[in-house]
Coordinates of C-alpha atoms in Angstrom, one line a residue:
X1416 CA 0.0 0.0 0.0
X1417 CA 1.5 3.4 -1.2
X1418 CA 1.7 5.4 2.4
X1419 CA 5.0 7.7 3.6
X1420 CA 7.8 5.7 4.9
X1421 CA 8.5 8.1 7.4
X1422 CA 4.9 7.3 9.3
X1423 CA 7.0 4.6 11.0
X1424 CA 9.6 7.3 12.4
X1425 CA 7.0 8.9 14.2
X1426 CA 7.4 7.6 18.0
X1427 CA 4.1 9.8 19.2
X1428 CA 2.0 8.2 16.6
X1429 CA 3.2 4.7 17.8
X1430 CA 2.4 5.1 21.2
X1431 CA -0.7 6.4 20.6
X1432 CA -1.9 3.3 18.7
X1433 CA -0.2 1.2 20.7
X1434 CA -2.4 2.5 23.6
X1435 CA -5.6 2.5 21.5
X1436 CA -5.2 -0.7 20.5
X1437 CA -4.5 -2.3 24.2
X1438 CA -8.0 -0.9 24.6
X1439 CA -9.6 -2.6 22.4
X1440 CA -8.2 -6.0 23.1
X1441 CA -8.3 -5.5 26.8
X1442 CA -11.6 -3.5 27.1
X1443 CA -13.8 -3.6 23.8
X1444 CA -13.3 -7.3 23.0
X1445 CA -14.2 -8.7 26.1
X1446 CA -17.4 -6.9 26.5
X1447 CA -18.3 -9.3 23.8
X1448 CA -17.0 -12.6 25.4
X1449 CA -18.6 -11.9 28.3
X1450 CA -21.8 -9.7 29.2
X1451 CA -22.5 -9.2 25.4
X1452 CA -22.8 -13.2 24.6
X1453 CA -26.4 -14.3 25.1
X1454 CA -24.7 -18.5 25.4
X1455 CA -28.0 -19.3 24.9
X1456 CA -28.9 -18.9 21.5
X1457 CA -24.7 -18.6 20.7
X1458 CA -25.0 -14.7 19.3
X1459 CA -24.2 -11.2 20.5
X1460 CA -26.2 -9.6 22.1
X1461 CA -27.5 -6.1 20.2
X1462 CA -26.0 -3.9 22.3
X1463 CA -24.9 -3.6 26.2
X1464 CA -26.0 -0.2 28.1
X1465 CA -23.0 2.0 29.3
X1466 CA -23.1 -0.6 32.5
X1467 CA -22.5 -3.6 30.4
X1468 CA -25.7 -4.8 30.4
X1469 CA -27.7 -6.3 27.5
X1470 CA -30.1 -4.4 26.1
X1471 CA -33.5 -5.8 26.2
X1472 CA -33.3 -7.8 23.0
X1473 CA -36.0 -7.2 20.3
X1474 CA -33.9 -9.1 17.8
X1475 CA -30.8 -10.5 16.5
X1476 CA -29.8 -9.9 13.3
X1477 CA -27.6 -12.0 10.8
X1478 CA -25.1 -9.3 9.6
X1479 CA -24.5 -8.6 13.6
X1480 CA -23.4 -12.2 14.0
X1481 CA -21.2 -11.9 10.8
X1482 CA -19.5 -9.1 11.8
X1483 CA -18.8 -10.4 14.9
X1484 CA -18.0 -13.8 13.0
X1485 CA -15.0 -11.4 11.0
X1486 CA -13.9 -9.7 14.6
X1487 CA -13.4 -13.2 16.5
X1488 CA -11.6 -14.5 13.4
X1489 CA -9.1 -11.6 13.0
X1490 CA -8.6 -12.1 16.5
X1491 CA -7.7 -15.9 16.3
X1492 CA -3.9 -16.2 17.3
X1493 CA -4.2 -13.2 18.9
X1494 CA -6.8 -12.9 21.7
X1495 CA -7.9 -16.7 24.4
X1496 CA -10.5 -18.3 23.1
X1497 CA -11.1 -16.2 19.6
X1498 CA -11.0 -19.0 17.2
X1499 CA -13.8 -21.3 19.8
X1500 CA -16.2 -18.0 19.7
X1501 CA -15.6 -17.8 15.5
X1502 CA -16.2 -21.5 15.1
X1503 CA -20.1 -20.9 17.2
X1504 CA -20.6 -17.9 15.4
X1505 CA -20.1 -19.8 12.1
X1506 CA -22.0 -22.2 13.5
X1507 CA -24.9 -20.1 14.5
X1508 CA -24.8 -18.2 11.4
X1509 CA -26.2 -21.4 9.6
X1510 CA -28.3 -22.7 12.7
X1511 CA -30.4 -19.7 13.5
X1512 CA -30.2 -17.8 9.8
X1513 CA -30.0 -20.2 6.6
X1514 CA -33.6 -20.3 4.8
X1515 CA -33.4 -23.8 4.1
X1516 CA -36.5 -23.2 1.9
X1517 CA -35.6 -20.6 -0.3
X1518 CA -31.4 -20.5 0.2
X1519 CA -30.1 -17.2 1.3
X1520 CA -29.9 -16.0 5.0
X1521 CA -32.5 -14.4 7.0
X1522 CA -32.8 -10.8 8.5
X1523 CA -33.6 -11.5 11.9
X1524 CA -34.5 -13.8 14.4
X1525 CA -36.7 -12.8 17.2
X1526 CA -35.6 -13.3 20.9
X1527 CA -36.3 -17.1 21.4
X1528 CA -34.7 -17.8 17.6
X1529 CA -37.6 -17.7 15.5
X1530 CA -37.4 -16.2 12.2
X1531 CA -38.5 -12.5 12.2
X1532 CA -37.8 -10.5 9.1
X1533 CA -37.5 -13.0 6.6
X1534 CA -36.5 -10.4 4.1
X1535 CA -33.3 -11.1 1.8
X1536 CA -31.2 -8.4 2.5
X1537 CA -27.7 -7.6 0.1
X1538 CA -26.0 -5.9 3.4
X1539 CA -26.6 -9.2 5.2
X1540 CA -25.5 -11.5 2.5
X1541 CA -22.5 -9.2 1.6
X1542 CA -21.4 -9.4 5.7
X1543 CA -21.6 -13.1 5.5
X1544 CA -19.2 -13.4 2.5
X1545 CA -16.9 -10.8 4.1
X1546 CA -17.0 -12.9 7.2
X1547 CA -16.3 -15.9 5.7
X1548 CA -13.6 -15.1 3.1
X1549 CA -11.8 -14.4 6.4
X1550 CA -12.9 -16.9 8.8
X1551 CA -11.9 -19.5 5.8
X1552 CA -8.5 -17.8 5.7
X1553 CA -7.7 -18.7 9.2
X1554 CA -9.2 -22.2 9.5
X1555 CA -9.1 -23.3 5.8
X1556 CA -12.0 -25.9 6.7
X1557 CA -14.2 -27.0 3.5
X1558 CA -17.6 -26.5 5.1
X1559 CA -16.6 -22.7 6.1
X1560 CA -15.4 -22.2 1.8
X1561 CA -18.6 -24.3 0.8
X1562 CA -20.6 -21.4 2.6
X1563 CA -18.6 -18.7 0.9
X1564 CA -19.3 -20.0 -2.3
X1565 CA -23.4 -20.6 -1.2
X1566 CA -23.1 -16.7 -0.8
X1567 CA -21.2 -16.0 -4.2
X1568 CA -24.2 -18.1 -6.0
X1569 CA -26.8 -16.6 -4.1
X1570 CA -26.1 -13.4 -5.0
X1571 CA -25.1 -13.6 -8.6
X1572 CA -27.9 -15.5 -9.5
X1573 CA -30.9 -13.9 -6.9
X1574 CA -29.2 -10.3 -6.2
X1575 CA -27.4 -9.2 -9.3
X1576 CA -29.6 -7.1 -11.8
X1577 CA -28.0 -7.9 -15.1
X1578 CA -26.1 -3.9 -15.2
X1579 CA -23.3 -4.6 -12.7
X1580 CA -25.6 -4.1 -10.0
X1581 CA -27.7 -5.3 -7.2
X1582 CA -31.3 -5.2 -5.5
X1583 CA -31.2 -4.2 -2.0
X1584 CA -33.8 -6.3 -0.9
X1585 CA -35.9 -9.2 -2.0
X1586 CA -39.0 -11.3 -0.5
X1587 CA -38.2 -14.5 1.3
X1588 CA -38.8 -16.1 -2.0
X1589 CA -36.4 -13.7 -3.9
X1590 CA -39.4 -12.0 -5.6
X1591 CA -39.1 -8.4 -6.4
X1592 CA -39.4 -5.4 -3.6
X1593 CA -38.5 -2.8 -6.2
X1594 CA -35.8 -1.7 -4.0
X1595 CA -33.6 -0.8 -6.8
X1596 CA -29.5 -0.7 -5.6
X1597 CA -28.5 1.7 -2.7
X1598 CA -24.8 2.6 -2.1
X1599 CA -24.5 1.2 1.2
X1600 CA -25.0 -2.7 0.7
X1601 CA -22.9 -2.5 -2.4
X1602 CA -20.0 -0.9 -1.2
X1603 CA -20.2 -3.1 1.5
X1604 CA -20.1 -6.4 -1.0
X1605 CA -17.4 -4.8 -3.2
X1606 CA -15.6 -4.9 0.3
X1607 CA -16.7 -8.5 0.8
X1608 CA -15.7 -9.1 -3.1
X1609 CA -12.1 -7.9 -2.3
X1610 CA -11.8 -10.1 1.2
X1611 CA -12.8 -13.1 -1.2
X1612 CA -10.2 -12.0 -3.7
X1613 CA -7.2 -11.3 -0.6
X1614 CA -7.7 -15.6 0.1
X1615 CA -8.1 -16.9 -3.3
X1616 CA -8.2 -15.9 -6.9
X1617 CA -11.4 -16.2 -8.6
X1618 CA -12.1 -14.6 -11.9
X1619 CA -15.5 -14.7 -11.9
X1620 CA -15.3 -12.6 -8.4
X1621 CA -13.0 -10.5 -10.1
X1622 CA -15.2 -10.1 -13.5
X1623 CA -17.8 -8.8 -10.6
X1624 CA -16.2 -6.5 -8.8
X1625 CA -15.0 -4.8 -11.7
X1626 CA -18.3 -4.4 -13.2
X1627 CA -19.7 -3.6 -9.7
X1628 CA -17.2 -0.3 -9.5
X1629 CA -17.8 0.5 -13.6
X1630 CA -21.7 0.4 -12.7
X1631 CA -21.1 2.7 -9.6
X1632 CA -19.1 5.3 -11.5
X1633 CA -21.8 5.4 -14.1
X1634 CA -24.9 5.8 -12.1
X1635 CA -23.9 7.0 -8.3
X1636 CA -20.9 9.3 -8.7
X1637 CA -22.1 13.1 -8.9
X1638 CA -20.3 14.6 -12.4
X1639 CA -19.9 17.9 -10.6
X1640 CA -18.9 17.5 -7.3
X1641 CA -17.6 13.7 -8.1
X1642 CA -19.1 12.8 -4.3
X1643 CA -20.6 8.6 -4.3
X1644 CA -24.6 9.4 -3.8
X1645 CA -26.3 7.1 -1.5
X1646 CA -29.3 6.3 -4.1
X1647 CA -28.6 6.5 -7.8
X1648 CA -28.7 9.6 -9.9
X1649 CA -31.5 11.7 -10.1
X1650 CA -33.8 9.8 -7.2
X1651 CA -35.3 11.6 -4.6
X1652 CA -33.8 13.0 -1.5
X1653 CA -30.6 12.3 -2.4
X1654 CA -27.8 12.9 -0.3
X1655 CA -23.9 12.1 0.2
X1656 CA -22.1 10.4 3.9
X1657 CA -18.5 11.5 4.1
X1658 CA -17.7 8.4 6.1
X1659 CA -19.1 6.5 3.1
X1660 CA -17.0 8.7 1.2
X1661 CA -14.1 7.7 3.0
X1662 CA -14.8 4.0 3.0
X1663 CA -15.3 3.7 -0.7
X1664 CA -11.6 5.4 -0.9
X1665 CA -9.8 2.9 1.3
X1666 CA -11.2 -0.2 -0.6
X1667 CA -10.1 1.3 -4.0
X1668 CA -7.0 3.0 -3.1
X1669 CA -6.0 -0.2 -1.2
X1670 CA -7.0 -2.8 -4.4
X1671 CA -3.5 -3.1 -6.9
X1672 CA -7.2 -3.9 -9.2
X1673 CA -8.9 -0.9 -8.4
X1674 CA -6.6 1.5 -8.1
X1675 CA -6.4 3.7 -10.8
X1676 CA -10.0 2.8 -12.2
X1677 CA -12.8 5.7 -13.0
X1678 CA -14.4 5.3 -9.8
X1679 CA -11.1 5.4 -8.1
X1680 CA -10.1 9.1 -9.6
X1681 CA -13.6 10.5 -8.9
X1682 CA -13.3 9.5 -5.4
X1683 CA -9.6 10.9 -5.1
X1684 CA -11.0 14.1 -6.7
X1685 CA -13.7 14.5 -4.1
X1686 CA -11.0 14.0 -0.8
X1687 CA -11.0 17.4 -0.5
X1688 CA -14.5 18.7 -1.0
X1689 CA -15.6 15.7 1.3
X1690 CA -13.2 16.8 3.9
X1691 CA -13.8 20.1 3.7
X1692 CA -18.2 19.8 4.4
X1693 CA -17.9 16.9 6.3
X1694 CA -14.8 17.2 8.6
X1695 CA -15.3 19.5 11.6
X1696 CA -11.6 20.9 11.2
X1697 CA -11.4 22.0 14.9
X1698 CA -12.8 18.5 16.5
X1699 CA -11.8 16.3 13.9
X1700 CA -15.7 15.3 13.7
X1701 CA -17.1 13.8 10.8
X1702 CA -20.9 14.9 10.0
X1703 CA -23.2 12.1 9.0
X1704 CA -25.2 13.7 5.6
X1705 CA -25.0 16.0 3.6
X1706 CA -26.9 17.1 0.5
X1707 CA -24.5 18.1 -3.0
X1708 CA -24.2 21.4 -2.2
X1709 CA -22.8 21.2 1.8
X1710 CA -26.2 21.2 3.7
X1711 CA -26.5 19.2 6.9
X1712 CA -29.1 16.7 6.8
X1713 CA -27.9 14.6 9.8
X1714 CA -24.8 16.3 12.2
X1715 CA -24.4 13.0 13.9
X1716 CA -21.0 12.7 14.3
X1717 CA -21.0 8.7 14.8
X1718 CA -17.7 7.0 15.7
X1719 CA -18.1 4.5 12.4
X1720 CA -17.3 7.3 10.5
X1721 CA -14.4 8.6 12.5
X1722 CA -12.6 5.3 12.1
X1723 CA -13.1 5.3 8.4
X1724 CA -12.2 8.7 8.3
X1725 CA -8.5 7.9 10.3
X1726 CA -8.8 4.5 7.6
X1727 CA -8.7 6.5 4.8
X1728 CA -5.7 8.9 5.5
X1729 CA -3.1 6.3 6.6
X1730 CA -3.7 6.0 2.3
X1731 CA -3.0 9.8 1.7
X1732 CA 0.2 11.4 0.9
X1733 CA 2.1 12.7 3.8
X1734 CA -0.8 12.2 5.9
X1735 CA 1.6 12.0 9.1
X1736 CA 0.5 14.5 11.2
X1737 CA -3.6 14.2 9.9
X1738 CA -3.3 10.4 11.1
X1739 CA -2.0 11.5 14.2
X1740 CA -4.4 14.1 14.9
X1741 CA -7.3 12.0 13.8
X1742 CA -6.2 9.3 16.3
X1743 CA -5.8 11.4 18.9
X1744 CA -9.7 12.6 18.3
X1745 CA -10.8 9.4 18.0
X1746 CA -9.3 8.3 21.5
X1747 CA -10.6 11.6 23.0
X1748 CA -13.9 11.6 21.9
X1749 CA -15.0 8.3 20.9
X1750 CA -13.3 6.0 23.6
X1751 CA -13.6 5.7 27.4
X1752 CA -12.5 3.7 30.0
X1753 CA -15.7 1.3 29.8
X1754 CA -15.5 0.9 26.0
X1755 CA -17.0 3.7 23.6
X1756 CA -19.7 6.4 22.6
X1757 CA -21.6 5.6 19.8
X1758 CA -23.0 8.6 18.8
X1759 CA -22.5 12.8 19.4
X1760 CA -24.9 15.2 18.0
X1761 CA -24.2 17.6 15.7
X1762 CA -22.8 20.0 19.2
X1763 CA -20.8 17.4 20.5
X1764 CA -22.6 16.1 23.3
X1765 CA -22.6 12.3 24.1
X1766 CA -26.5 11.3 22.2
X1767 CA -26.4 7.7 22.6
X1768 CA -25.4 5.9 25.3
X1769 CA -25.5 1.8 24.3
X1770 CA -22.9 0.0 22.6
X1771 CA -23.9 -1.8 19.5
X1772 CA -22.0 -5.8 18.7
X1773 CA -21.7 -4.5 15.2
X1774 CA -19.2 -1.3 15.9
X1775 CA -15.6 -3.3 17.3
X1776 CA -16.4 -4.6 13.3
X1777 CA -14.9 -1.3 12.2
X1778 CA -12.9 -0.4 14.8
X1779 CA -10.9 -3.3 14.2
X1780 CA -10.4 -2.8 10.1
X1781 CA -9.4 0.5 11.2
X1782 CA -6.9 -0.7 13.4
X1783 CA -5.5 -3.2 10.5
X1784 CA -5.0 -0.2 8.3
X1785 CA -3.2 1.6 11.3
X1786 CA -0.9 -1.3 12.0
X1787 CA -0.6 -1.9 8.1
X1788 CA 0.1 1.8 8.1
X1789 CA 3.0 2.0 10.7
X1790 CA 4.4 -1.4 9.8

């Protein structure tokens, strides 16, 4: 990864991760070994309240128990008892979500494991592939690739719209909900594309991914402003995320594939103007929407964003003392000695006080950048 040589020089920078980083393993992670682990049904809980406590659970959802499924397998080698909490993750994954029926993965379950949404979601499915390129990486066991490739088929051949692209949503029985393709779930299965890619080659994933990006440029990107839109050109209510922004940035600028593609220029041409309406320059905030022309349409400054943010400079040039500055704020702001703040308003002030299972998901590809970053 192209990143200044002379990051690794910097002995502040170092410490600082090094400290953030004992705080996830020693504080973050274990809230989800321990009070976050409904043993029961063999998932994460939801969320835990600022006293560690579950959250009455309404639900459990399959993309929670996937991206805890990628957290306990980066963590295997690393952290006691990681790789037994992936395997009854994985294992839960197809116990309490697999539509036998119909193929694909449930929603959501309710609280005593019944199916709930039954819903075929492209953020779920694309969380389970991410998940499992990763967890098969690790354990290289046949049942964990036949599931990867059970995703891959399912959405080609029930997701994928003919154009590069993807429907959002489907019934149970894959027919149509007019959903049409949003940003979110297909940036998130580009990045699930490129986890498959990082363990094995596959040309047909390739082929995909490729057309994926080509269809994004063509009907997301904003000629003017070259910002991604969350819903495609000229729908209603459209709007832009900077942390979206920044996410879509780290997955091309970081893919030897991508790199260098039309959606990959558009995206290094809008750094600036994203930076620039959605970074708070004096807190190192990052605002949640936009509309094209710099409008707030949501000031919650939510601590996804700031770690995709941090992500997405250890990729610019001389980025040094931004990287620093932006891990700094994230530890100030975002982190605390019982684990983390979800959410400030658009003033700053602390507006959520839970802790959802789904966030340590991006802290820790954050921290892989980091590490990748100072290595």
């Amino acid at each position: 990864m192209p990143h200044s040589p002379r990051s690794a020089s910097q002995p502040e920078l170092i410490a600082l991760f090094a400290s953030v980083h004992q705080h996830f393993q020693d504080v973050i992670v274990p809230l989800w070994q321990g009070p976050g682990w409904n043993a029961e049904l063999a998932l994460p809980y939801e969320a835990l309240d600022a006293g560690h406590q579950p959250l009455p659970p309404q639900r459990y959802r399959a993309m929670a128990c996937a991206r805890q499924l990628y957290l306990f397998s980066s963590l295997i080698g690393q952290v006691p008892g990681a790789e037994e909490r992936a395997a009854a993750l994985f294992r839960s994954l197809q116990q309490h979500f697999h539509d036998a029926e119909h193929g694909g993965w449930f929603y959501s379950i309710d609280p005593q494991g019944a199916p709930l949404d039954q819903r075929k979601d492209l953020y779920t499915h694309a969380f389970i592939l991410f998940a499992c390129a990763h967890y098969w990486d690790k354990v290289r066991e046949p049942l964990v690739e036949s599931v990867l490739n059970a995703v891959l088929e399912v959405v080609a051949q029930r997701f994928a719209t003919g154009d590069g692209l993807y429907e959002a949503t489907l019934e149970r029985d894959w027919s149509s909900l007019n959903s049409g393709p949003l940003q979110n779930p297909l940036m998130h299965l580009a990045e699930a594309f490129l986890a498959t890619l990082s363990v094995r080659d596959d040309v047909a994933v390739q082929r995909a991914l490729v057309e994926l990006c080509t269809a994004m440029q063509q009907r997301f990107i904003d000629p003017q402003h070259g910002v991604l839109m969350e819903k495609p050109l000229g729908a209603v209510d459209n709007w832009f995320e900077p942390g979206h922004q920044f996410e879509w940035y780290f997955l091309l600028e970081s893919s030897p594939l991508l790199r260098g593609s039309r959606l990959h220029a558009s995206l290094e041409r809008a750094f600036a103007y994203t930076e620039q309406l959605g970074v708070d320059q004096s807190s190192g905030a990052v605002r949640a929407m936009l509309t094209l022309d710099g409008h707030s349409k949501d000031g919650t400054q939510r601590i996804w964003a700031q770690a995709e943010y941090l992500r997405a400079l250890t990729l610019r040039p001389d980025s040094e003392a931004s990287v620093l500055r932006q891990l700094q704020a994230l530890q100030q702001r975002s982190l605390h000695a019982g684990g983390w703040h979800e959410c400030r308003d658009e003033n700053g002030e602390v507006s959520r006080q839970d802790m959802p299972s789904t966030t340590p998901y991006h802290l820790a590809t954050c921290y892989r950048g980091l590490a990748e970053y100072l290595r």
